[in-house]
Amino acid sequence: MRDPSSDDALLRALAYVHPIWMVATLTLAGAALRSGLRMRNARRRNARRERGALQRHLRLAKPAVVMALVGFAAGPLSMFWLRGRDPFGTAHAVAGSAALLLFVATGILGRRLERGRGRPLDAHALLATLALLAGAVAAISGFVLLP
């Protein structure tokens, strides 16, 4: 099937919304990971955490997970309606799906931590790191799909 975005400037521009959104998402998630790892390092050294560190982490992490959900939904829609391609027939879709699952799992554990249910701190940090790495793999594998 021919790519509709190859002839239509508007469709071509819209096809870039998903990649730009996801780069912003990964940037925000990276900042959240960095702030979370700073808190983790302070905890492991038995040092005092920076004032407001948890609130800063939550202000970054919560929107990053929501943005990942929205961006994941936009990817298949973009592939199908804007590009005329199979939404899940690529390595990018597999990597993106894995990243989304890891982001959701990270968010669920983070929510449990925030509510004081258990102490899955190490699992939360590991999942967050894996989510960001899977997101990077998805981004790299998505380059070949750009219009």
mmCIF file of N, CA and C in Angstrom:
data_model
loop_
_atom_site.group_PDB
_atom_site.id
_atom_site.type_symbol
_atom_site.label_atom_id
_atom_site.label_comp_id
_atom_site.label_asym_id
_atom_site.label_seq_id
_atom_site.Cartn_x
_atom_site.Cartn_y
_atom_site.Cartn_z
ATOM 1 N N MET A 1 0.844 -1.187 0.000
ATOM 2 C CA MET A 1 0.000 0.000 0.000
ATOM 3 C C MET A 1 0.885 1.244 0.000
ATOM 4 N N ARG A 2 0.468 2.227 -0.715
ATOM 5 C CA ARG A 2 1.209 3.473 -0.833
ATOM 6 C C ARG A 2 1.026 4.327 0.426
ATOM 7 N N ASP A 3 2.061 5.031 0.837
ATOM 8 C CA ASP A 3 2.028 5.886 2.021
ATOM 9 C C ASP A 3 1.306 7.189 1.680
ATOM 10 N N PRO A 4 0.109 7.427 2.248
ATOM 11 C CA PRO A 4 -0.631 8.661 1.944
ATOM 12 C C PRO A 4 0.128 9.926 2.335
ATOM 13 N N SER A 5 1.007 9.831 3.329
ATOM 14 C CA SER A 5 1.739 11.027 3.774
ATOM 15 C C SER A 5 2.823 11.444 2.790
ATOM 16 N N SER A 6 3.107 10.615 1.776
ATOM 17 C CA SER A 6 4.154 10.981 0.823
ATOM 18 C C SER A 6 3.697 12.086 -0.121
ATOM 19 N N ASP A 7 2.384 12.246 -0.325
ATOM 20 C CA ASP A 7 1.866 13.260 -1.243
ATOM 21 C C ASP A 7 1.194 14.435 -0.546
ATOM 22 N N ASP A 8 0.780 14.245 0.666
ATOM 23 C CA ASP A 8 0.000 15.262 1.372
ATOM 24 C C ASP A 8 0.858 15.894 2.474
ATOM 25 N N ALA A 9 1.104 17.199 2.369
ATOM 26 C CA ALA A 9 1.965 17.902 3.332
ATOM 27 C C ALA A 9 1.379 17.873 4.742
ATOM 28 N N LEU A 10 0.066 18.001 4.862
ATOM 29 C CA LEU A 10 -0.562 17.971 6.184
ATOM 30 C C LEU A 10 -0.402 16.593 6.828
ATOM 31 N N LEU A 11 -0.675 15.542 6.076
ATOM 32 C CA LEU A 11 -0.511 14.183 6.607
ATOM 33 C C LEU A 11 0.947 13.924 6.980
ATOM 34 N N ARG A 12 1.847 14.433 6.158
ATOM 35 C CA ARG A 12 3.282 14.270 6.438
ATOM 36 C C ARG A 12 3.650 14.953 7.754
ATOM 37 N N ALA A 13 3.160 16.161 7.952
ATOM 38 C CA ALA A 13 3.426 16.887 9.200
ATOM 39 C C ALA A 13 2.809 16.163 10.390
ATOM 40 N N LEU A 14 1.572 15.688 10.233
ATOM 41 C CA LEU A 14 0.907 14.965 11.321
ATOM 42 C C LEU A 14 1.626 13.660 11.668
ATOM 43 N N ALA A 15 2.277 13.056 10.676
ATOM 44 C CA ALA A 15 3.002 11.805 10.927
ATOM 45 C C ALA A 15 4.182 12.023 11.866
ATOM 46 N N TYR A 16 4.617 13.269 12.030
ATOM 47 C CA TYR A 16 5.719 13.570 12.944
ATOM 48 C C TYR A 16 5.254 13.861 14.373
ATOM 49 N N VAL A 17 3.947 13.980 14.576
ATOM 50 C CA VAL A 17 3.441 14.287 15.924
ATOM 51 C C VAL A 17 3.809 13.174 16.903
ATOM 52 N N HIS A 18 3.566 11.924 16.538
ATOM 53 C CA HIS A 18 3.883 10.801 17.430
ATOM 54 C C HIS A 18 5.373 10.764 17.793
ATOM 55 N N PRO A 19 6.292 10.825 16.828
ATOM 56 C CA PRO A 19 7.709 10.781 17.198
ATOM 57 C C PRO A 19 8.136 11.957 18.090
ATOM 58 N N ILE A 20 7.640 13.141 17.790
ATOM 59 C CA ILE A 20 8.010 14.308 18.606
ATOM 60 C C ILE A 20 7.454 14.153 20.018
ATOM 61 N N TRP A 21 6.205 13.695 20.120
ATOM 62 C CA TRP A 21 5.566 13.461 21.425
ATOM 63 C C TRP A 21 6.381 12.455 22.244
ATOM 64 N N MET A 22 6.818 11.385 21.584
ATOM 65 C CA MET A 22 7.537 10.340 22.306
ATOM 66 C C MET A 22 8.949 10.781 22.709
ATOM 67 N N VAL A 23 9.583 11.618 21.908
ATOM 68 C CA VAL A 23 10.887 12.167 22.319
ATOM 69 C C VAL A 23 10.708 13.029 23.569
ATOM 70 N N ALA A 24 9.650 13.842 23.583
ATOM 71 C CA ALA A 24 9.354 14.642 24.774
ATOM 72 C C ALA A 24 9.057 13.740 25.975
ATOM 73 N N THR A 25 8.326 12.659 25.737
ATOM 74 C CA THR A 25 8.010 11.705 26.802
ATOM 75 C C THR A 25 9.270 11.073 27.373
ATOM 76 N N LEU A 26 10.168 10.622 26.498
ATOM 77 C CA LEU A 26 11.407 9.993 26.964
ATOM 78 C C LEU A 26 12.301 10.993 27.685
ATOM 79 N N THR A 27 12.283 12.233 27.241
ATOM 80 C CA THR A 27 13.061 13.274 27.925
ATOM 81 C C THR A 27 12.526 13.493 29.338
ATOM 82 N N LEU A 28 11.222 13.600 29.461
ATOM 83 C CA LEU A 28 10.596 13.775 30.777
ATOM 84 C C LEU A 28 10.836 12.547 31.660
ATOM 85 N N ALA A 29 10.694 11.365 31.076
ATOM 86 C CA ALA A 29 10.938 10.132 31.830
ATOM 87 C C ALA A 29 12.394 10.045 32.270
ATOM 88 N N GLY A 30 13.303 10.485 31.437
ATOM 89 C CA GLY A 30 14.722 10.494 31.813
ATOM 90 C C GLY A 30 14.983 11.420 32.988
ATOM 91 N N ALA A 31 14.337 12.573 32.987
ATOM 92 C CA ALA A 31 14.479 13.505 34.118
ATOM 93 C C ALA A 31 13.890 12.895 35.388
ATOM 94 N N ALA A 32 12.762 12.197 35.250
ATOM 95 C CA ALA A 32 12.150 11.534 36.416
ATOM 96 C C ALA A 32 13.061 10.424 36.937
ATOM 97 N N LEU A 33 13.644 9.654 36.022
ATOM 98 C CA LEU A 33 14.562 8.586 36.432
ATOM 99 C C LEU A 33 15.770 9.171 37.164
ATOM 100 N N ARG A 34 16.291 10.232 36.624
ATOM 101 C CA ARG A 34 17.462 10.865 37.250
ATOM 102 C C ARG A 34 17.132 11.336 38.673
ATOM 103 N N SER A 35 15.972 11.976 38.843
ATOM 104 C CA SER A 35 15.605 12.446 40.179
ATOM 105 C C SER A 35 15.347 11.272 41.121
ATOM 106 N N GLY A 36 14.742 10.207 40.595
ATOM 107 C CA GLY A 36 14.499 9.027 41.421
ATOM 108 C C GLY A 36 15.789 8.346 41.842
ATOM 109 N N LEU A 37 16.736 8.271 40.925
ATOM 110 C CA LEU A 37 18.015 7.638 41.271
ATOM 111 C C LEU A 37 18.803 8.473 42.268
ATOM 112 N N ARG A 38 18.647 9.797 42.219
ATOM 113 C CA ARG A 38 19.288 10.642 43.246
ATOM 114 C C ARG A 38 18.719 10.334 44.621
ATOM 115 N N MET A 39 17.402 10.165 44.696
ATOM 116 C CA MET A 39 16.784 9.810 45.985
ATOM 117 C C MET A 39 17.257 8.430 46.435
ATOM 118 N N ARG A 40 17.344 7.506 45.500
ATOM 119 C CA ARG A 40 17.794 6.145 45.812
ATOM 120 C C ARG A 40 19.233 6.157 46.341
ATOM 121 N N ASN A 41 20.095 6.919 45.700
ATOM 122 C CA ASN A 41 21.485 7.000 46.152
ATOM 123 C C ASN A 41 21.577 7.605 47.550
ATOM 124 N N ALA A 42 20.775 8.614 47.817
ATOM 125 C CA ALA A 42 20.765 9.216 49.158
ATOM 126 C C ALA A 42 20.305 8.190 50.189
ATOM 127 N N ARG A 43 19.280 7.427 49.845
ATOM 128 C CA ARG A 43 18.767 6.408 50.776
ATOM 129 C C ARG A 43 19.824 5.352 51.051
ATOM 130 N N ARG A 44 20.518 4.924 50.009
ATOM 131 C CA ARG A 44 21.546 3.887 50.173
ATOM 132 C C ARG A 44 22.753 4.372 50.975
ATOM 133 N N ARG A 45 23.033 5.661 50.897
ATOM 134 C CA ARG A 45 24.161 6.225 51.667
ATOM 135 C C ARG A 45 23.721 6.664 53.060
ATOM 136 N N ASN A 46 22.444 6.463 53.375
ATOM 137 C CA ASN A 46 21.864 6.938 54.635
ATOM 138 C C ASN A 46 22.035 8.443 54.785
ATOM 139 N N ALA A 47 21.982 9.144 53.667
ATOM 140 C CA ALA A 47 22.091 10.602 53.669
ATOM 141 C C ALA A 47 20.689 11.195 53.592
ATOM 142 N N ARG A 48 20.592 12.452 53.944
ATOM 143 C CA ARG A 48 19.303 13.132 53.854
ATOM 144 C C ARG A 48 18.966 13.410 52.401
ATOM 145 N N ARG A 49 17.720 13.214 52.087
ATOM 146 C CA ARG A 49 17.221 13.488 50.747
ATOM 147 C C ARG A 49 17.056 14.995 50.588
ATOM 148 N N GLU A 50 17.267 15.497 49.388
ATOM 149 C CA GLU A 50 17.050 16.916 49.110
ATOM 150 C C GLU A 50 15.617 17.297 49.440
ATOM 151 N N ARG A 51 15.447 18.496 49.922
ATOM 152 C CA ARG A 51 14.105 18.975 50.241
ATOM 153 C C ARG A 51 13.272 19.049 48.953
ATOM 154 N N GLY A 52 12.093 18.484 48.994
ATOM 155 C CA GLY A 52 11.201 18.506 47.843
ATOM 156 C C GLY A 52 11.545 17.497 46.757
ATOM 157 N N ALA A 53 12.488 16.598 47.019
ATOM 158 C CA ALA A 53 12.932 15.647 45.995
ATOM 159 C C ALA A 53 11.798 14.717 45.556
ATOM 160 N N LEU A 54 11.040 14.223 46.511
ATOM 161 C CA LEU A 54 9.949 13.312 46.160
ATOM 162 C C LEU A 54 8.881 14.029 45.337
ATOM 163 N N GLN A 55 8.517 15.241 45.734
ATOM 164 C CA GLN A 55 7.505 15.990 44.995
ATOM 165 C C GLN A 55 7.995 16.302 43.579
ATOM 166 N N ARG A 56 9.256 16.640 43.435
ATOM 167 C CA ARG A 56 9.839 16.908 42.114
ATOM 168 C C ARG A 56 9.788 15.639 41.254
ATOM 169 N N HIS A 57 10.148 14.518 41.864
ATOM 170 C CA HIS A 57 10.124 13.248 41.152
ATOM 171 C C HIS A 57 8.704 12.924 40.668
ATOM 172 N N LEU A 58 7.724 13.086 41.532
ATOM 173 C CA LEU A 58 6.338 12.796 41.175
ATOM 174 C C LEU A 58 5.815 13.755 40.108
ATOM 175 N N ARG A 59 6.229 15.028 40.167
ATOM 176 C CA ARG A 59 5.813 16.005 39.153
ATOM 177 C C ARG A 59 6.345 15.649 37.772
ATOM 178 N N LEU A 60 7.453 14.955 37.722
ATOM 179 C CA LEU A 60 8.026 14.525 36.444
ATOM 180 C C LEU A 60 7.490 13.157 36.022
ATOM 181 N N ALA A 61 7.429 12.232 36.962
ATOM 182 C CA ALA A 61 7.125 10.835 36.641
ATOM 183 C C ALA A 61 5.669 10.613 36.242
ATOM 184 N N LYS A 62 4.735 11.204 36.965
ATOM 185 C CA LYS A 62 3.321 10.968 36.659
ATOM 186 C C LYS A 62 2.954 11.412 35.244
ATOM 187 N N PRO A 63 3.314 12.629 34.838
ATOM 188 C CA PRO A 63 3.007 13.014 33.452
ATOM 189 C C PRO A 63 3.745 12.166 32.423
ATOM 190 N N ALA A 64 4.935 11.697 32.758
ATOM 191 C CA ALA A 64 5.686 10.869 31.808
ATOM 192 C C ALA A 64 4.945 9.571 31.521
ATOM 193 N N VAL A 65 4.364 8.949 32.534
ATOM 194 C CA VAL A 65 3.618 7.704 32.330
ATOM 195 C C VAL A 65 2.354 7.980 31.512
ATOM 196 N N VAL A 66 1.661 9.058 31.825
ATOM 197 C CA VAL A 66 0.453 9.407 31.059
ATOM 198 C C VAL A 66 0.821 9.712 29.607
ATOM 199 N N MET A 67 1.903 10.453 29.420
ATOM 200 C CA MET A 67 2.343 10.772 28.060
ATOM 201 C C MET A 67 2.720 9.506 27.293
ATOM 202 N N ALA A 68 3.314 8.530 27.979
ATOM 203 C CA ALA A 68 3.661 7.265 27.323
ATOM 204 C C ALA A 68 2.397 6.536 26.871
ATOM 205 N N LEU A 69 1.369 6.550 27.683
ATOM 206 C CA LEU A 69 0.099 5.912 27.313
ATOM 207 C C LEU A 69 -0.526 6.597 26.091
ATOM 208 N N VAL A 70 -0.567 7.912 26.120
ATOM 209 C CA VAL A 70 -1.143 8.669 25.004
ATOM 210 C C VAL A 70 -0.315 8.460 23.741
ATOM 211 N N GLY A 71 1.003 8.538 23.883
ATOM 212 C CA GLY A 71 1.885 8.359 22.729
ATOM 213 C C GLY A 71 1.798 6.968 22.145
ATOM 214 N N PHE A 72 1.664 5.972 23.015
ATOM 215 C CA PHE A 72 1.532 4.600 22.521
ATOM 216 C C PHE A 72 0.252 4.454 21.698
ATOM 217 N N ALA A 73 -0.838 5.037 22.168
ATOM 218 C CA ALA A 73 -2.100 4.968 21.418
ATOM 219 C C ALA A 73 -1.985 5.705 20.085
ATOM 220 N N ALA A 74 -1.249 6.793 20.066
ATOM 221 C CA ALA A 74 -1.113 7.591 18.841
ATOM 222 C C ALA A 74 -0.288 6.880 17.775
ATOM 223 N N GLY A 75 0.648 6.046 18.171
ATOM 224 C CA GLY A 75 1.505 5.366 17.203
ATOM 225 C C GLY A 75 0.745 4.496 16.217
ATOM 226 N N PRO A 76 -0.039 3.525 16.690
ATOM 227 C CA PRO A 76 -0.806 2.687 15.757
ATOM 228 C C PRO A 76 -1.823 3.483 14.943
ATOM 229 N N LEU A 77 -2.435 4.491 15.564
ATOM 230 C CA LEU A 77 -3.388 5.325 14.823
ATOM 231 C C LEU A 77 -2.686 6.043 13.678
ATOM 232 N N SER A 78 -1.515 6.563 13.970
ATOM 233 C CA SER A 78 -0.726 7.249 12.944
ATOM 234 C C SER A 78 -0.330 6.295 11.825
ATOM 235 N N MET A 79 0.142 5.107 12.198
ATOM 236 C CA MET A 79 0.559 4.136 11.185
ATOM 237 C C MET A 79 -0.620 3.742 10.285
ATOM 238 N N PHE A 80 -1.775 3.538 10.873
ATOM 239 C CA PHE A 80 -2.929 3.063 10.100
ATOM 240 C C PHE A 80 -3.542 4.190 9.265
ATOM 241 N N TRP A 81 -3.895 5.316 9.910
ATOM 242 C CA TRP A 81 -4.634 6.359 9.210
ATOM 243 C C TRP A 81 -3.759 7.325 8.421
ATOM 244 N N LEU A 82 -2.587 7.635 8.937
ATOM 245 C CA LEU A 82 -1.742 8.610 8.237
ATOM 246 C C LEU A 82 -0.767 7.967 7.268
ATOM 247 N N ARG A 83 -0.359 6.743 7.572
ATOM 248 C CA ARG A 83 0.673 6.108 6.771
ATOM 249 C C ARG A 83 0.172 4.933 5.942
ATOM 250 N N GLY A 84 -1.020 4.417 6.261
ATOM 251 C CA GLY A 84 -1.576 3.302 5.515
ATOM 252 C C GLY A 84 -0.814 2.005 5.706
ATOM 253 N N ARG A 85 -0.260 1.809 6.899
ATOM 254 C CA ARG A 85 0.552 0.615 7.168
ATOM 255 C C ARG A 85 -0.036 -0.179 8.325
ATOM 256 N N ASP A 86 0.421 -1.425 8.450
ATOM 257 C CA ASP A 86 0.034 -2.292 9.566
ATOM 258 C C ASP A 86 0.593 -1.707 10.856
ATOM 259 N N PRO A 87 -0.258 -1.377 11.821
ATOM 260 C CA PRO A 87 0.207 -0.718 13.046
ATOM 261 C C PRO A 87 1.145 -1.550 13.918
ATOM 262 N N PHE A 88 1.015 -2.876 13.855
ATOM 263 C CA PHE A 88 1.817 -3.703 14.759
ATOM 264 C C PHE A 88 2.737 -4.659 14.026
ATOM 265 N N GLY A 89 3.074 -4.344 12.793
ATOM 266 C CA GLY A 89 3.907 -5.237 12.004
ATOM 267 C C GLY A 89 5.373 -4.857 11.951
ATOM 268 N N THR A 90 5.861 -4.172 12.979
ATOM 269 C CA THR A 90 7.259 -3.718 12.957
ATOM 270 C C THR A 90 7.965 -4.028 14.277
ATOM 271 N N ALA A 91 9.278 -4.016 14.228
ATOM 272 C CA ALA A 91 10.076 -4.158 15.461
ATOM 273 C C ALA A 91 9.813 -2.978 16.391
ATOM 274 N N HIS A 92 9.543 -1.811 15.818
ATOM 275 C CA HIS A 92 9.234 -0.623 16.615
ATOM 276 C C HIS A 92 7.990 -0.861 17.478
ATOM 277 N N ALA A 93 6.986 -1.506 16.918
ATOM 278 C CA ALA A 93 5.763 -1.795 17.675
ATOM 279 C C ALA A 93 6.043 -2.751 18.833
ATOM 280 N N VAL A 94 6.893 -3.732 18.599
ATOM 281 C CA VAL A 94 7.243 -4.685 19.658
ATOM 282 C C VAL A 94 8.003 -3.966 20.779
ATOM 283 N N ALA A 95 8.995 -3.171 20.392
ATOM 284 C CA ALA A 95 9.789 -2.435 21.394
ATOM 285 C C ALA A 95 8.913 -1.416 22.121
ATOM 286 N N GLY A 96 8.033 -0.740 21.385
ATOM 287 C CA GLY A 96 7.129 0.231 22.006
ATOM 288 C C GLY A 96 6.163 -0.427 22.972
ATOM 289 N N SER A 97 5.674 -1.600 22.614
ATOM 290 C CA SER A 97 4.764 -2.334 23.510
ATOM 291 C C SER A 97 5.479 -2.750 24.787
ATOM 292 N N ALA A 98 6.708 -3.229 24.649
ATOM 293 C CA ALA A 98 7.497 -3.608 25.832
ATOM 294 C C ALA A 98 7.753 -2.386 26.709
ATOM 295 N N ALA A 99 8.092 -1.272 26.076
ATOM 296 C CA ALA A 99 8.344 -0.041 26.838
ATOM 297 C C ALA A 99 7.083 0.381 27.584
ATOM 298 N N LEU A 100 5.949 0.328 26.906
ATOM 299 C CA LEU A 100 4.703 0.730 27.563
ATOM 300 C C LEU A 100 4.406 -0.155 28.772
ATOM 301 N N LEU A 101 4.542 -1.461 28.618
ATOM 302 C CA LEU A 101 4.306 -2.362 29.742
ATOM 303 C C LEU A 101 5.225 -2.042 30.918
ATOM 304 N N LEU A 102 6.475 -1.743 30.612
ATOM 305 C CA LEU A 102 7.431 -1.398 31.671
ATOM 306 C C LEU A 102 7.088 -0.055 32.318
ATOM 307 N N PHE A 103 6.669 0.916 31.530
ATOM 308 C CA PHE A 103 6.260 2.209 32.100
ATOM 309 C C PHE A 103 5.040 2.042 32.999
ATOM 310 N N VAL A 104 4.070 1.242 32.561
ATOM 311 C CA VAL A 104 2.872 1.023 33.372
ATOM 312 C C VAL A 104 3.229 0.294 34.667
ATOM 313 N N ALA A 105 4.067 -0.733 34.576
ATOM 314 C CA ALA A 105 4.491 -1.459 35.784
ATOM 315 C C ALA A 105 5.240 -0.528 36.737
ATOM 316 N N THR A 106 6.089 0.321 36.181
ATOM 317 C CA THR A 106 6.814 1.297 37.004
ATOM 318 C C THR A 106 5.835 2.235 37.693
ATOM 319 N N GLY A 107 4.841 2.699 36.945
ATOM 320 C CA GLY A 107 3.842 3.594 37.518
ATOM 321 C C GLY A 107 3.020 2.924 38.609
ATOM 322 N N ILE A 108 2.671 1.669 38.410
ATOM 323 C CA ILE A 108 1.896 0.938 39.418
ATOM 324 C C ILE A 108 2.712 0.788 40.700
ATOM 325 N N LEU A 109 3.974 0.383 40.555
ATOM 326 C CA LEU A 109 4.816 0.261 41.757
ATOM 327 C C LEU A 109 5.037 1.624 42.409
ATOM 328 N N GLY A 110 5.209 2.645 41.589
ATOM 329 C CA GLY A 110 5.379 3.999 42.136
ATOM 330 C C GLY A 110 4.160 4.437 42.914
ATOM 331 N N ARG A 111 2.998 4.127 42.390
ATOM 332 C CA ARG A 111 1.763 4.479 43.093
ATOM 333 C C ARG A 111 1.666 3.738 44.424
ATOM 334 N N ARG A 112 2.063 2.475 44.432
ATOM 335 C CA ARG A 112 2.074 1.702 45.690
ATOM 336 C C ARG A 112 3.027 2.347 46.698
ATOM 337 N N LEU A 113 4.191 2.767 46.217
ATOM 338 C CA LEU A 113 5.154 3.431 47.096
ATOM 339 C C LEU A 113 4.569 4.725 47.652
ATOM 340 N N GLU A 114 3.950 5.499 46.773
ATOM 341 C CA GLU A 114 3.380 6.785 47.179
ATOM 342 C C GLU A 114 2.312 6.599 48.249
ATOM 343 N N ARG A 115 1.560 5.520 48.152
ATOM 344 C CA ARG A 115 0.479 5.254 49.114
ATOM 345 C C ARG A 115 0.947 4.464 50.333
ATOM 346 N N GLY A 116 2.248 4.145 50.397
ATOM 347 C CA GLY A 116 2.789 3.438 51.546
ATOM 348 C C GLY A 116 2.495 1.960 51.578
ATOM 349 N N ARG A 117 2.183 1.383 50.436
ATOM 350 C CA ARG A 117 1.878 -0.054 50.357
ATOM 351 C C ARG A 117 3.119 -0.806 49.919
ATOM 352 N N GLY A 118 3.854 -1.309 50.859
ATOM 353 C CA GLY A 118 5.058 -2.068 50.547
ATOM 354 C C GLY A 118 6.251 -1.148 50.308
ATOM 355 N N ARG A 119 7.373 -1.780 50.035
ATOM 356 C CA ARG A 119 8.606 -1.029 49.796
ATOM 357 C C ARG A 119 9.334 -1.588 48.572
ATOM 358 N N PRO A 120 8.660 -1.629 47.428
ATOM 359 C CA PRO A 120 9.303 -2.183 46.228
ATOM 360 C C PRO A 120 10.239 -1.176 45.556
ATOM 361 N N LEU A 121 11.101 -0.539 46.348
ATOM 362 C CA LEU A 121 11.954 0.533 45.821
ATOM 363 C C LEU A 121 12.918 0.040 44.747
ATOM 364 N N ASP A 122 13.595 -1.062 45.002
ATOM 365 C CA ASP A 122 14.566 -1.553 44.023
ATOM 366 C C ASP A 122 13.883 -2.024 42.746
ATOM 367 N N ALA A 123 12.739 -2.687 42.887
ATOM 368 C CA ALA A 123 12.000 -3.129 41.701
ATOM 369 C C ALA A 123 11.518 -1.924 40.901
ATOM 370 N N HIS A 124 11.066 -0.879 41.581
ATOM 371 C CA HIS A 124 10.613 0.348 40.928
ATOM 372 C C HIS A 124 11.752 0.982 40.124
ATOM 373 N N ALA A 125 12.913 1.073 40.738
ATOM 374 C CA ALA A 125 14.075 1.657 40.053
ATOM 375 C C ALA A 125 14.496 0.813 38.853
ATOM 376 N N LEU A 126 14.492 -0.499 39.015
ATOM 377 C CA LEU A 126 14.869 -1.391 37.914
ATOM 378 C C LEU A 126 13.884 -1.284 36.757
ATOM 379 N N LEU A 127 12.598 -1.318 37.065
ATOM 380 C CA LEU A 127 11.590 -1.211 36.015
ATOM 381 C C LEU A 127 11.668 0.137 35.296
ATOM 382 N N ALA A 128 11.913 1.201 36.054
ATOM 383 C CA ALA A 128 12.029 2.527 35.431
ATOM 384 C C ALA A 128 13.209 2.575 34.472
ATOM 385 N N THR A 129 14.314 2.004 34.877
ATOM 386 C CA THR A 129 15.499 1.976 34.013
ATOM 387 C C THR A 129 15.231 1.148 32.767
ATOM 388 N N LEU A 130 14.612 -0.014 32.948
ATOM 389 C CA LEU A 130 14.284 -0.871 31.800
ATOM 390 C C LEU A 130 13.271 -0.196 30.873
ATOM 391 N N ALA A 131 12.314 0.520 31.446
ATOM 392 C CA ALA A 131 11.316 1.229 30.631
ATOM 393 C C ALA A 131 11.981 2.268 29.750
ATOM 394 N N LEU A 132 12.911 3.016 30.332
ATOM 395 C CA LEU A 132 13.603 4.040 29.553
ATOM 396 C C LEU A 132 14.488 3.415 28.477
ATOM 397 N N LEU A 133 15.147 2.317 28.811
ATOM 398 C CA LEU A 133 15.967 1.623 27.804
ATOM 399 C C LEU A 133 15.103 1.061 26.677
ATOM 400 N N ALA A 134 13.970 0.458 27.025
ATOM 401 C CA ALA A 134 13.066 -0.057 25.991
ATOM 402 C C ALA A 134 12.518 1.085 25.145
ATOM 403 N N GLY A 135 12.261 2.224 25.779
ATOM 404 C CA GLY A 135 11.811 3.396 25.033
ATOM 405 C C GLY A 135 12.875 3.877 24.055
ATOM 406 N N ALA A 136 14.131 3.820 24.473
ATOM 407 C CA ALA A 136 15.233 4.208 23.580
ATOM 408 C C ALA A 136 15.334 3.242 22.398
ATOM 409 N N VAL A 137 15.167 1.947 22.666
ATOM 410 C CA VAL A 137 15.193 0.953 21.581
ATOM 411 C C VAL A 137 14.028 1.223 20.618
ATOM 412 N N ALA A 138 12.856 1.533 21.175
ATOM 413 C CA ALA A 138 11.705 1.832 20.322
ATOM 414 C C ALA A 138 11.988 3.073 19.468
ATOM 415 N N ALA A 139 12.602 4.074 20.070
ATOM 416 C CA ALA A 139 12.909 5.294 19.320
ATOM 417 C C ALA A 139 13.870 5.019 18.180
ATOM 418 N N ILE A 140 14.902 4.270 18.469
ATOM 419 C CA ILE A 140 15.900 3.949 17.433
ATOM 420 C C ILE A 140 15.271 3.118 16.327
ATOM 421 N N SER A 141 14.473 2.120 16.708
ATOM 422 C CA SER A 141 13.833 1.275 15.685
ATOM 423 C C SER A 141 12.755 2.018 14.916
ATOM 424 N N GLY A 142 12.302 3.137 15.434
ATOM 425 C CA GLY A 142 11.281 3.931 14.739
ATOM 426 C C GLY A 142 11.830 4.851 13.677
ATOM 427 N N PHE A 143 13.138 5.091 13.678
ATOM 428 C CA PHE A 143 13.732 5.988 12.672
ATOM 429 C C PHE A 143 13.409 5.555 11.249
ATOM 430 N N VAL A 144 13.417 4.266 10.998
ATOM 431 C CA VAL A 144 13.165 3.775 9.627
ATOM 432 C C VAL A 144 11.707 3.992 9.201
ATOM 433 N N LEU A 145 10.843 4.278 10.140
ATOM 434 C CA LEU A 145 9.426 4.460 9.830
ATOM 435 C C LEU A 145 9.061 5.916 9.541
ATOM 436 N N LEU A 146 9.982 6.829 9.794
ATOM 437 C CA LEU A 146 9.680 8.239 9.561
ATOM 438 C C LEU A 146 9.362 8.486 8.093
ATOM 439 N N PRO A 147 8.420 9.399 7.829
ATOM 440 C CA PRO A 147 8.057 9.661 6.428
ATOM 441 C C PRO A 147 9.205 10.293 5.636
#
